[in-house]
Short mmCIF file of C-alpha atoms in Angstrom, two decimals:
data_model
loop_
_atom_site.label_atom_id
_atom_site.label_comp_id
_atom_site.label_asym_id
_atom_site.label_seq_id
_atom_site.Cartn_x
_atom_site.Cartn_y
_atom_site.Cartn_z
CA MET A 1 -11.17 -35.96 -34.91
CA THR A 2 -11.43 -32.97 -33.03
CA THR A 3 -12.21 -29.65 -34.28
CA PRO A 4 -11.33 -25.81 -32.79
CA LEU A 5 -14.45 -25.21 -29.85
CA THR A 6 -17.39 -23.22 -30.81
CA GLY A 7 -18.05 -21.44 -28.24
CA PRO A 8 -16.72 -20.92 -24.35
CA GLY A 9 -16.01 -24.63 -23.49
CA VAL A 10 -17.48 -26.59 -25.82
CA ALA A 11 -15.36 -29.10 -28.08
CA ARG A 12 -15.85 -32.20 -30.63
CA VAL A 13 -14.81 -34.85 -31.00
CA HIS A 14 -14.29 -37.97 -33.33
CA GLY A 15 -15.26 -42.18 -32.06
CA ALA A 16 -17.08 -44.80 -33.68
CA VAL A 17 -19.42 -47.13 -32.46
CA LEU A 18 -20.35 -50.49 -34.40
CA THR A 19 -23.00 -52.47 -35.16
CA GLY A 20 -21.74 -55.94 -36.20
CA ILE A 21 -18.84 -55.57 -38.38
CA HIS A 22 -19.58 -52.41 -39.76
CA ALA A 23 -18.05 -49.05 -37.82
CA GLU A 24 -19.70 -45.78 -37.56
CA ILE A 25 -17.74 -42.44 -37.43
CA ILE A 26 -19.50 -40.54 -35.06
CA GLU A 27 -19.27 -36.51 -32.51
CA VAL A 28 -18.67 -36.83 -29.59
CA GLN A 29 -19.13 -32.76 -28.24
CA ALA A 30 -18.62 -31.90 -24.90
CA THR A 31 -19.35 -28.60 -22.68
CA VAL A 32 -18.50 -27.43 -19.84
CA ALA A 33 -20.71 -24.54 -18.03
CA VAL A 34 -20.61 -22.54 -14.86
CA GLY A 35 -22.50 -24.14 -11.92
CA ALA A 36 -22.84 -26.82 -10.00
CA PRO A 37 -20.04 -29.72 -10.64
CA GLY A 38 -22.18 -32.75 -12.67
CA PHE A 39 -21.32 -35.13 -15.50
CA ALA A 40 -23.67 -36.59 -17.97
CA ILE A 41 -23.40 -38.41 -21.20
CA ILE A 42 -26.36 -38.84 -23.31
CA GLY A 43 -27.29 -40.91 -26.25
CA VAL A 44 -25.76 -43.94 -24.75
CA PRO A 45 -28.29 -46.81 -23.16
CA GLY A 46 -28.50 -48.24 -19.46
CA ASP A 47 -25.61 -48.44 -16.56
CA GLY A 48 -23.03 -47.62 -19.15
CA THR A 49 -23.35 -44.46 -18.94
CA ARG A 50 -22.75 -44.17 -15.40
CA GLU A 51 -20.12 -47.00 -16.19
CA MET A 52 -18.35 -44.69 -18.80
CA ARG A 53 -18.15 -42.29 -16.11
CA ASP A 54 -16.26 -43.41 -13.69
CA ARG A 55 -13.95 -44.71 -15.48
CA VAL A 56 -13.15 -41.55 -17.18
CA ARG A 57 -13.97 -39.36 -14.67
CA ALA A 58 -11.14 -41.90 -13.04
CA ALA A 59 -8.69 -42.15 -15.59
CA VAL A 60 -7.99 -38.43 -16.35
CA LEU A 61 -7.44 -37.86 -12.23
CA ASN A 62 -5.54 -40.16 -12.24
CA SER A 63 -3.44 -39.73 -14.93
CA GLY A 64 -2.64 -36.28 -13.19
CA LEU A 65 -4.88 -34.43 -15.07
CA ALA A 66 -7.21 -31.70 -13.19
CA TRP A 67 -11.49 -32.32 -14.28
CA PRO A 68 -13.56 -29.58 -15.01
CA SER A 69 -15.38 -27.74 -11.87
CA GLY A 70 -18.43 -27.17 -13.77
CA GLY A 71 -20.64 -28.70 -15.04
CA ILE A 72 -20.15 -31.14 -17.73
CA THR A 73 -22.36 -32.37 -20.31
CA VAL A 74 -21.28 -34.66 -22.65
CA SER A 75 -23.63 -36.19 -26.61
CA LEU A 76 -22.62 -39.05 -28.43
CA GLY A 77 -25.27 -37.87 -31.21
CA SER A 78 -28.24 -40.23 -31.29
CA PRO A 79 -29.21 -43.32 -28.95
CA CYS A 80 -25.70 -46.01 -29.41
CA LEU A 81 -28.96 -49.17 -28.50
CA PHE A 82 -27.91 -52.67 -29.50
CA ARG A 83 -24.40 -50.69 -30.80
CA ARG A 84 -20.50 -51.26 -29.13
CA GLY A 85 -19.25 -48.30 -28.96
CA CYS A 86 -14.87 -48.68 -29.99
CA GLY A 87 -13.75 -47.30 -27.37
CA LEU A 88 -15.28 -44.31 -26.91
CA ASP A 89 -14.05 -43.88 -23.20
CA LEU A 90 -10.65 -41.77 -24.86
CA PRO A 91 -12.39 -39.99 -26.67
CA VAL A 92 -15.37 -38.33 -24.08
CA ALA A 93 -12.58 -38.02 -21.70
CA VAL A 94 -10.64 -35.92 -24.86
CA ALA A 95 -13.17 -34.57 -25.50
CA VAL A 96 -13.90 -32.77 -21.92
CA LEU A 97 -10.77 -32.39 -21.58
CA THR A 98 -10.22 -29.88 -24.75
CA ALA A 99 -13.62 -28.63 -23.81
CA ALA A 100 -12.45 -27.61 -20.64
CA GLY A 101 -9.11 -26.02 -22.47
CA THR A 102 -6.53 -28.96 -20.64
CA VAL A 103 -5.70 -29.82 -24.28
CA PRO A 104 -5.79 -27.29 -27.64
CA ALA A 105 -8.16 -27.86 -29.86
CA GLY A 106 -6.14 -30.20 -33.26
CA PRO A 107 -7.70 -30.12 -36.57
CA ALA A 108 -10.51 -30.03 -37.70
CA THR A 109 -10.33 -33.63 -40.11
CA GLY A 110 -8.70 -36.02 -39.27
CA ARG A 111 -8.06 -37.64 -36.62
CA VAL A 112 -10.68 -40.51 -34.15
CA PHE A 113 -9.57 -41.60 -30.57
CA ALA A 114 -10.36 -45.51 -30.21
CA ALA A 115 -9.58 -46.60 -26.96
CA GLU A 116 -11.23 -47.94 -23.72
CA LEU A 117 -9.72 -46.33 -20.48
CA GLY A 118 -8.57 -48.23 -17.25
CA LEU A 119 -9.15 -46.45 -14.30
CA ASP A 120 -4.91 -45.56 -13.80
CA GLY A 121 -5.82 -44.31 -17.23
CA ARG A 122 -4.32 -47.04 -19.13
CA LEU A 123 -5.46 -47.76 -22.59
CA ARG A 124 -7.09 -50.78 -23.75
CA PRO A 125 -7.04 -52.11 -26.58
CA VAL A 126 -10.78 -52.17 -27.87
CA ARG A 127 -12.26 -54.95 -30.41
CA GLY A 128 -13.67 -54.05 -33.91
CA ILE A 129 -10.07 -51.51 -34.95
CA VAL A 130 -9.94 -52.62 -38.46
CA PRO A 131 -13.27 -51.37 -38.78
CA VAL A 132 -12.99 -47.54 -37.29
CA LEU A 133 -10.43 -47.45 -39.84
CA THR A 134 -12.09 -48.54 -42.33
CA ALA A 135 -15.09 -46.04 -41.74
CA ALA A 136 -12.80 -43.59 -40.59
CA THR A 137 -10.72 -43.60 -44.57
CA ALA A 138 -14.04 -43.58 -46.06
CA ARG A 139 -14.39 -40.19 -45.18
CA GLY A 140 -11.64 -39.07 -46.80
CA GLY A 141 -8.12 -37.37 -46.29
CA HIS A 142 -5.42 -38.82 -44.20
CA VAL A 143 -6.67 -39.52 -40.60
CA THR A 144 -4.29 -39.96 -37.11
CA ALA A 145 -5.09 -43.03 -35.37
CA LEU A 146 -4.76 -42.53 -31.39
CA ILE A 147 -5.34 -45.67 -29.70
CA ALA A 148 -3.43 -48.36 -27.33
CA PRO A 149 -0.52 -49.70 -28.24
CA GLN A 150 -2.09 -53.71 -27.83
CA ASN A 151 -3.97 -52.76 -31.14
CA THR A 152 -1.77 -52.00 -33.17
CA PRO A 153 -0.54 -54.92 -35.20
CA GLU A 154 -4.38 -55.12 -37.36
CA ALA A 155 -4.16 -51.09 -37.67
CA ALA A 156 -0.70 -52.08 -39.46
CA VAL A 157 -2.31 -53.87 -42.30
CA LEU A 158 -4.50 -50.63 -43.55
CA PRO A 159 -2.60 -47.99 -45.30
CA GLY A 160 -3.88 -44.52 -45.61
CA THR A 161 -2.95 -43.86 -41.91
CA THR A 162 -0.84 -42.68 -39.79
CA ILE A 163 -1.13 -44.49 -35.79
CA VAL A 164 -0.49 -43.07 -33.07
CA PRO A 165 -0.35 -45.86 -30.54
CA GLY A 166 -1.08 -44.04 -26.70
CA GLU A 167 0.05 -46.10 -23.91
CA SER A 168 -1.72 -43.29 -20.70
CA LEU A 169 -4.11 -40.70 -21.66
CA GLY A 170 -1.04 -38.04 -20.00
CA GLN A 171 0.26 -39.37 -22.87
CA VAL A 172 -2.39 -38.25 -25.21
CA ALA A 173 -2.41 -34.85 -23.63
CA ALA A 174 0.37 -34.85 -23.46
CA TRP A 175 1.73 -35.00 -27.54
CA LEU A 176 -1.56 -33.33 -28.32
CA ARG A 177 0.08 -30.49 -26.53
CA GLY A 178 3.16 -30.86 -29.26
CA GLU A 179 5.62 -33.29 -26.60
CA PRO A 180 6.19 -36.21 -27.85
CA LEU A 181 5.88 -39.77 -27.37
CA ALA A 182 7.46 -42.56 -26.07
CA ARG A 183 6.12 -44.89 -29.37
CA GLU A 184 6.45 -42.55 -32.32
CA PRO A 185 3.54 -42.26 -34.75
CA PHE A 186 4.47 -44.18 -37.88
CA ARG A 187 2.43 -45.49 -41.04
CA PRO A 188 1.22 -48.48 -41.96
CA ALA A 189 3.61 -49.75 -45.47
CA PRO A 190 1.29 -50.19 -47.98
CA PRO A 191 0.21 -53.75 -49.17
CA GLY A 192 3.31 -54.66 -51.70
CA GLY A 193 6.09 -53.49 -49.32
CA ALA A 194 4.17 -54.90 -45.81
CA PRO A 195 6.27 -57.96 -43.88
CA GLU A 196 4.94 -61.23 -45.23
CA PRO A 197 1.56 -62.15 -43.57
CA ALA A 198 0.73 -64.31 -41.42
CA ARG A 199 -0.88 -68.03 -42.98
CA HIS A 200 -3.47 -70.03 -41.41
CA GLU A 201 -2.00 -73.25 -41.41
CA HIS A 202 -3.26 -76.99 -41.34
CA PRO A 203 -2.31 -80.56 -41.86
CA GLY A 204 -2.95 -82.13 -44.89
CA LEU A 205 -4.10 -85.43 -46.57
CA ALA A 206 -1.14 -87.01 -46.34
CA GLY A 207 -1.58 -89.23 -44.40
CA LEU A 208 -4.71 -89.56 -43.46
CA GLY A 209 -4.93 -92.86 -45.66
CA VAL A 210 -8.09 -91.05 -47.40
CA SER A 211 -9.43 -93.34 -50.28
CA ALA A 212 -9.88 -92.23 -54.13
CA GLY A 213 -13.62 -91.30 -53.79
CA VAL A 214 -13.72 -89.67 -50.85
CA ARG A 215 -10.35 -87.60 -51.98
CA GLN A 216 -12.34 -86.95 -55.30
CA VAL A 217 -15.11 -85.38 -52.83
CA LEU A 218 -13.08 -82.87 -51.16
CA GLU A 219 -11.67 -81.70 -54.60
CA VAL A 220 -14.45 -80.74 -56.69
CA SER A 221 -15.90 -79.20 -53.29
CA ALA A 222 -11.98 -77.34 -53.39
CA ALA A 223 -12.59 -76.91 -56.88
CA GLY A 224 -16.55 -76.06 -56.55
CA GLY A 225 -17.23 -74.44 -53.79
CA HIS A 226 -19.92 -77.25 -52.95
CA HIS A 227 -21.04 -78.70 -49.06
CA LEU A 228 -20.06 -81.93 -49.12
CA CYS A 229 -21.74 -84.11 -46.12
CA LEU A 230 -19.21 -87.18 -44.67
CA THR A 231 -21.20 -89.97 -43.43
CA GLY A 232 -18.87 -92.84 -41.07
CA PRO A 233 -18.26 -93.90 -38.11
CA ARG A 234 -16.86 -92.70 -34.64
CA GLY A 235 -13.56 -91.98 -35.18
CA ALA A 236 -13.93 -91.12 -38.58
CA GLY A 237 -11.99 -87.92 -38.33
CA VAL A 238 -14.04 -85.09 -40.58
CA PRO A 239 -12.39 -82.60 -38.75
CA ALA A 240 -8.86 -83.61 -39.98
CA LEU A 241 -10.68 -84.28 -43.77
CA ALA A 242 -12.00 -80.63 -43.27
CA ALA A 243 -8.97 -79.16 -42.09
CA GLY A 244 -7.45 -81.57 -45.51
CA LEU A 245 -9.82 -79.92 -47.62
CA VAL A 246 -9.03 -75.55 -46.37
CA THR A 247 -5.08 -77.08 -47.74
CA LEU A 248 -6.86 -77.74 -51.56
CA LEU A 249 -8.36 -73.84 -50.91
CA PRO A 250 -6.20 -71.54 -53.21
CA ASP A 251 -5.51 -67.71 -50.98
CA LEU A 252 -8.10 -65.12 -50.24
CA THR A 253 -8.79 -62.64 -52.87
CA GLU A 254 -8.35 -58.93 -51.56
CA GLN A 255 -12.42 -58.25 -51.00
CA GLU A 256 -12.36 -61.74 -49.21
CA ALA A 257 -9.19 -60.61 -47.10
CA ALA A 258 -10.32 -57.16 -46.04
CA GLU A 259 -14.39 -58.54 -45.30
CA VAL A 260 -12.00 -61.56 -43.21
CA ALA A 261 -10.04 -58.95 -41.16
CA ALA A 262 -12.14 -57.60 -40.55
CA ILE A 263 -14.93 -60.18 -39.35
CA TYR A 264 -11.85 -61.61 -37.07
CA SER A 265 -11.15 -57.72 -36.10
CA ALA A 266 -14.82 -57.49 -34.43
CA ALA A 267 -14.31 -60.85 -32.85
CA GLY A 268 -11.56 -59.75 -30.50
CA LEU A 269 -9.06 -62.65 -32.28
CA LEU A 270 -6.83 -59.85 -34.57
CA GLY A 271 -3.07 -59.51 -33.34
CA PRO A 272 0.73 -60.39 -32.76
CA GLY A 273 1.42 -62.82 -35.40
CA ARG A 274 -2.87 -62.32 -37.43
CA ALA A 275 -2.79 -59.00 -37.86
CA ARG A 276 -3.21 -60.01 -41.83
CA ILE A 277 -5.25 -62.93 -43.08
CA ILE A 278 -5.29 -64.36 -46.64
CA ARG A 279 -5.15 -68.53 -46.03
CA PRO A 280 -9.10 -69.58 -45.47
CA PRO A 281 -9.98 -70.11 -42.55
CA LEU A 282 -11.58 -73.39 -40.99
CA ARG A 283 -13.67 -73.24 -37.78
CA VAL A 284 -14.71 -76.52 -36.15
CA PRO A 285 -17.54 -75.56 -33.36
CA ASP A 286 -18.95 -77.66 -31.08
CA HIS A 287 -22.07 -79.17 -31.11
CA ARG A 288 -23.52 -77.58 -28.25
CA ALA A 289 -22.87 -74.72 -29.87
CA THR A 290 -25.88 -72.65 -29.03
CA ILE A 291 -27.26 -69.66 -32.30
CA ALA A 292 -25.66 -67.07 -30.80
CA ALA A 293 -22.61 -69.32 -31.12
CA VAL A 294 -22.89 -70.21 -34.64
CA THR A 295 -24.64 -67.28 -36.20
CA GLY A 296 -23.55 -64.51 -33.61
CA GLY A 297 -25.52 -61.76 -32.04
CA GLY A 298 -25.23 -61.00 -27.90
CA THR A 299 -23.76 -57.98 -27.08
CA GLY A 300 -22.70 -55.72 -29.51
CA LEU A 301 -23.86 -58.39 -32.03
CA GLN A 302 -20.92 -60.38 -32.86
CA PRO A 303 -19.93 -62.35 -35.66
CA GLY A 304 -20.15 -65.98 -34.77
CA GLU A 305 -18.61 -69.03 -36.51
CA ALA A 306 -20.29 -69.00 -39.34
CA ALA A 307 -18.58 -65.93 -39.76
CA LEU A 308 -15.60 -66.06 -38.42
CA ALA A 309 -15.62 -68.96 -41.21
CA HIS A 310 -16.39 -67.04 -44.14
CA GLY A 311 -14.00 -67.15 -46.93
CA GLY A 312 -12.95 -71.13 -45.58
CA VAL A 313 -14.31 -74.22 -44.36
CA LEU A 314 -17.16 -74.65 -41.26
CA CYS A 315 -17.53 -78.42 -39.73
CA LEU A 316 -20.23 -79.31 -37.80
CA HIS A 317 -18.76 -82.92 -37.35
CA ASP A 318 -21.40 -84.25 -35.31
CA GLY A 319 -23.74 -82.44 -37.54
CA PRO A 320 -26.72 -84.67 -35.83
CA GLU A 321 -25.92 -83.65 -32.92
CA SER A 322 -26.52 -79.44 -32.78
CA GLU A 323 -29.10 -77.88 -32.24
CA ARG A 324 -32.36 -77.59 -34.46
CA ALA A 325 -32.21 -74.20 -34.62
CA VAL A 326 -28.55 -73.99 -35.17
CA LEU A 327 -29.50 -76.22 -38.81
CA ARG A 328 -32.10 -74.21 -39.58
CA THR A 329 -30.01 -70.27 -39.16
CA LEU A 330 -27.34 -72.21 -40.72
CA ALA A 331 -29.81 -72.40 -44.19
CA GLN A 332 -29.66 -68.61 -44.97
CA PRO A 333 -25.97 -68.15 -45.62
CA LEU A 334 -25.85 -71.43 -47.67
CA ARG A 335 -28.47 -69.89 -49.31
CA ASP A 336 -27.51 -66.28 -49.37
CA GLY A 337 -24.01 -65.90 -48.89
CA GLU A 338 -24.38 -63.98 -45.29
CA ILE A 339 -26.38 -63.46 -41.83
CA VAL A 340 -28.58 -61.30 -41.09
CA ILE A 341 -29.82 -59.93 -37.45
CA ALA A 342 -31.59 -58.06 -36.27
CA ARG A 343 -32.05 -55.97 -32.35
CA GLY A 344 -34.25 -53.38 -31.84
CA GLY A 345 -32.92 -50.43 -34.24
CA ALA A 346 -30.04 -51.94 -35.65
CA ILE A 347 -29.52 -54.71 -38.67
CA ALA A 348 -26.27 -56.36 -38.80
CA ARG A 349 -24.51 -58.32 -41.70
CA PHE A 350 -22.14 -60.39 -41.75
CA PRO A 351 -20.34 -62.30 -44.26
CA ALA A 352 -20.93 -65.42 -44.56
CA ARG A 353 -19.72 -67.21 -48.14
CA PHE A 354 -17.87 -70.81 -46.39
CA ILE A 355 -18.12 -73.93 -47.39
CA LEU A 356 -20.21 -76.58 -45.01
CA VAL A 357 -18.67 -79.85 -44.33
CA ALA A 358 -21.51 -82.03 -42.43
CA GLY A 359 -20.08 -85.21 -40.22
CA MET A 360 -22.76 -87.32 -39.27
CA ARG A 361 -22.53 -91.02 -38.79
CA PRO A 362 -24.83 -93.77 -39.94
CA CYS A 363 -26.36 -94.88 -36.98
CA PRO A 364 -27.23 -92.50 -33.90
CA CYS A 365 -24.44 -95.05 -31.63
CA GLY A 366 -21.97 -95.02 -34.46
CA GLU A 367 -20.22 -98.26 -34.55
CA SER A 368 -19.59 -100.36 -36.89
CA SER A 369 -20.65 -103.18 -35.19
CA GLY A 370 -22.78 -104.51 -32.49
CA CYS A 371 -25.39 -102.23 -33.59
CA THR A 372 -29.05 -101.48 -31.42
CA CYS A 373 -30.25 -98.96 -32.89
CA THR A 374 -33.83 -99.56 -35.22
CA PRO A 375 -34.49 -98.01 -38.36
CA LEU A 376 -36.32 -95.54 -37.15
CA GLN A 377 -33.83 -94.10 -34.78
CA THR A 378 -31.05 -93.69 -37.96
CA ARG A 379 -34.18 -92.36 -40.40
CA ARG A 380 -34.57 -89.88 -37.14
CA TYR A 381 -31.05 -88.59 -36.81
CA ARG A 382 -30.06 -88.12 -40.57
CA ASP A 383 -33.14 -86.48 -41.10
CA ARG A 384 -31.70 -83.55 -38.82
CA VAL A 385 -29.35 -82.39 -41.20
CA THR A 386 -30.62 -84.19 -44.54
CA ARG A 387 -34.48 -82.45 -44.12
CA THR A 388 -32.46 -79.10 -42.91
CA LEU A 389 -29.93 -78.83 -45.12
CA GLY A 390 -29.61 -81.17 -47.57
CA THR A 391 -31.17 -79.52 -50.36
CA TRP A 392 -27.75 -77.17 -49.98
CA ILE A 393 -25.71 -80.36 -49.69
CA PRO A 394 -24.69 -81.67 -53.37
CA LEU A 395 -21.82 -83.99 -52.36
CA ARG A 396 -22.89 -86.83 -49.47
CA ALA A 397 -19.35 -89.54 -49.35
CA ALA A 398 -18.65 -92.18 -46.68
CA VAL A 399 -15.37 -91.91 -44.68
CA ASP A 400 -13.98 -94.97 -42.45
CA ARG A 401 -11.50 -94.35 -40.09
CA PRO A 402 -8.99 -93.26 -41.77
CA GLY A 403 -5.18 -95.67 -42.05
CA LEU A 404 -1.63 -94.80 -41.89
CA THR A 405 -1.13 -94.73 -45.98
CA HIS A 406 1.24 -92.55 -47.37
CA VAL A 407 -0.88 -89.83 -49.04
CA PRO A 408 -0.25 -87.34 -51.54
CA GLY A 409 -1.25 -83.15 -50.96
CA GLY A 410 -3.02 -81.53 -53.79
CA GLN A 411 -3.38 -78.97 -55.50
CA PRO A 412 -5.15 -75.53 -54.64
CA GLY A 413 -8.35 -74.70 -56.56
CA GLN A 414 -8.75 -72.78 -59.15
CA ASP A 415 -11.15 -69.86 -59.43
CA THR A 416 -13.74 -69.68 -62.15
CA ASP A 417 -13.28 -68.27 -65.25
CA ALA A 418 -14.25 -65.10 -67.50
CA THR A 419 -17.42 -65.43 -65.46
CA PRO A 420 -18.59 -63.05 -62.36
CA TRP A 421 -18.32 -65.65 -60.20
CA ARG A 422 -15.13 -66.80 -58.29
CA ARG A 423 -16.82 -70.48 -58.14
CA ASN A 424 -19.10 -72.98 -59.48
CA GLY A 425 -21.18 -73.18 -56.73
CA ASP A 426 -21.93 -69.54 -56.34
CA ILE A 427 -23.26 -69.20 -59.65
CA PRO A 428 -27.86 -68.28 -59.31
CA ARG A 429 -29.75 -70.96 -60.26
CA HIS A 430 -31.36 -68.94 -62.80
CA GLU A 431 -28.08 -67.77 -64.14
CA LEU A 432 -27.34 -71.78 -64.83
CA ALA A 433 -30.52 -72.22 -66.71
CA ARG A 434 -29.75 -69.60 -69.27
CA THR A 435 -26.80 -69.18 -69.15
CA HIS A 436 -24.10 -72.21 -68.65
CA PRO A 437 -27.22 -75.27 -69.37
CA PRO A 438 -25.06 -78.60 -70.24
CA ALA A 439 -24.89 -80.29 -72.87
CA ASP A 440 -28.31 -82.15 -74.63
CA ASP A 441 -27.44 -86.00 -73.12
CA GLY A 442 -26.04 -84.65 -69.70
CA GLN A 443 -30.39 -82.27 -69.40
CA ALA A 444 -31.68 -85.31 -69.66
CA VAL A 445 -30.19 -87.46 -67.47
CA ILE A 446 -30.69 -85.00 -64.55
CA ASP A 447 -34.52 -84.46 -65.74
CA HIS A 448 -34.54 -87.58 -65.30
CA ALA A 449 -33.38 -87.64 -62.24
CA ILE A 450 -36.84 -84.83 -61.38
CA ASP A 451 -38.91 -87.63 -62.79
CA LEU A 452 -37.77 -90.42 -60.69
CA GLY A 453 -38.42 -88.20 -57.73
CA LEU A 454 -35.37 -88.16 -57.20
CA ILE A 455 -34.19 -84.31 -57.12
CA GLY A 456 -37.09 -80.98 -57.10
CA ASN A 457 -35.14 -78.34 -58.81
CA LEU A 458 -32.98 -76.78 -56.36
CA GLY A 459 -31.38 -79.90 -56.09
CA ALA A 460 -30.74 -79.90 -60.12
CA ARG A 461 -29.08 -76.16 -59.88
CA HIS A 462 -26.74 -77.67 -57.64
CA ILE A 463 -26.14 -80.60 -59.47
CA THR A 464 -25.53 -78.62 -62.54
CA ALA A 465 -22.79 -76.82 -60.96
CA VAL A 466 -21.23 -79.90 -59.18
CA ALA A 467 -20.94 -80.97 -62.99
CA TRP A 468 -19.58 -77.82 -64.39
CA THR A 469 -16.96 -78.31 -61.54
CA LEU A 470 -15.98 -81.63 -63.00
CA THR A 471 -16.30 -80.81 -66.24
CA ASP A 472 -13.59 -78.13 -65.97
CA MET A 473 -11.23 -80.19 -63.74
CA ALA A 474 -11.51 -82.72 -66.41
CA GLY A 475 -10.33 -79.83 -68.90
CA ARG A 476 -13.81 -79.98 -71.16
CA SER A 477 -16.01 -77.68 -72.73
CA ARG A 478 -19.99 -78.29 -71.41
CA PRO A 479 -21.46 -80.97 -69.04
CA GLY A 480 -22.13 -84.06 -70.33
CA ALA A 481 -24.63 -87.20 -69.29
CA ALA A 482 -21.24 -88.54 -67.49
CA GLU A 483 -20.38 -85.53 -65.93
CA CYS A 484 -24.61 -85.41 -64.45
CA ALA A 485 -24.45 -88.73 -64.07
CA GLN A 486 -21.06 -88.45 -61.33
CA ALA A 487 -22.66 -84.99 -59.93
CA LEU A 488 -25.84 -87.24 -59.25
CA ALA A 489 -24.04 -90.45 -57.75
CA PHE A 490 -22.63 -87.42 -55.51
CA TRP A 491 -26.06 -86.23 -54.45
CA THR A 492 -27.05 -89.49 -53.40
CA GLY A 493 -23.97 -90.57 -52.22
CA ALA A 494 -23.97 -93.45 -54.64
CA ALA A 495 -20.05 -92.36 -55.87
CA ARG A 496 -17.44 -94.75 -55.62
#
């Protein structure tokens, strides 16, 4: 957004900074003073200032535009510590050119600039265009966004904006002077008239030879949003089963799709053919992935694998081999449905409501015959998952190597009706006890398991939620002894 000059050689242009998946529209002020030549940028810590100065100056000169001869000062507001400027090169360049009188000042509201600049003046794409345009439209009024052409596919799914794709800084300057662009600005169609969005396709359960017991566990997980642990030998195909689980899930809701779009945009994973995601995603990180790779962080507080799995499935196909710190950190999204990362003066929150599929072998070697693992080694191996995340995993099943028999595909899971929650697994513990208790005979089964020390209070909550899922799938009105006993068998891994 640009505003008229507030004094001789002063201009205001709006850009954006990104904290996690949340963007903040900032005002970029520029002034050109009479005196010795200079170029200072206030508000970018470290070496970012020098690099931005060099890029902006080279881009202006190589675009055939005049560089102001006086002292130039650009302010980005408060220091952007631990925040990634979402293409601040372009708003800084436009502010300098406006302050120098090279281009006219635009309207007081309604424009946002977001792109990086190459030394030759070309506009380069940036991450986080979806959060930027969401933040700009939230300020009210229609928004005109000047961005790189590569960012137009993801920007095209957001109504209420006019997208101006500029190939270079020279084209942007010409457009600001009223000249036409090579690519005409356009307004994204509303959701009802948009083209069919890209879908994430994964192989189903057909052809995997899944046993009836494992298939039931997967269906219960999909229907209720429950986490599960699959134990099997090497080659049991846990990632393939996780992909089959994704096919059982319903499409994302509008809110989930918007959150997933913001996450993938901030990660730079949106583009042609993947501009809008409505199918639940599947993420299968390597067991050597670090905390930053799984939970997020790094430069600009970028989303990790857990956030990228939001609304879908996160598969740790060899859970015990993952770092202990990674497994401990995953307890937060399993408990709260989000990941919170604090770095200095910034806090980033990433939605991370997913179904966890934890895979493990029966023992460290994973060999069905000729195993030489001691009981102590086996217990230590399994405890890395069961002691760290076992409280949050109510479904456990043993799987074998897949065969070649055909198993028909399943139906997508259904939403939880007449409640504020979409899935049974999302219902808080206190609400289950207060408004959704099982029948007396079912509660007796759970209480007996607590008395025997098989489960704790949190485990009882998960078993109750699974029992409700079994009840819903059977078309009954309330969990009884049979459903609670089946849920307890899932918890202990004794279900067949």
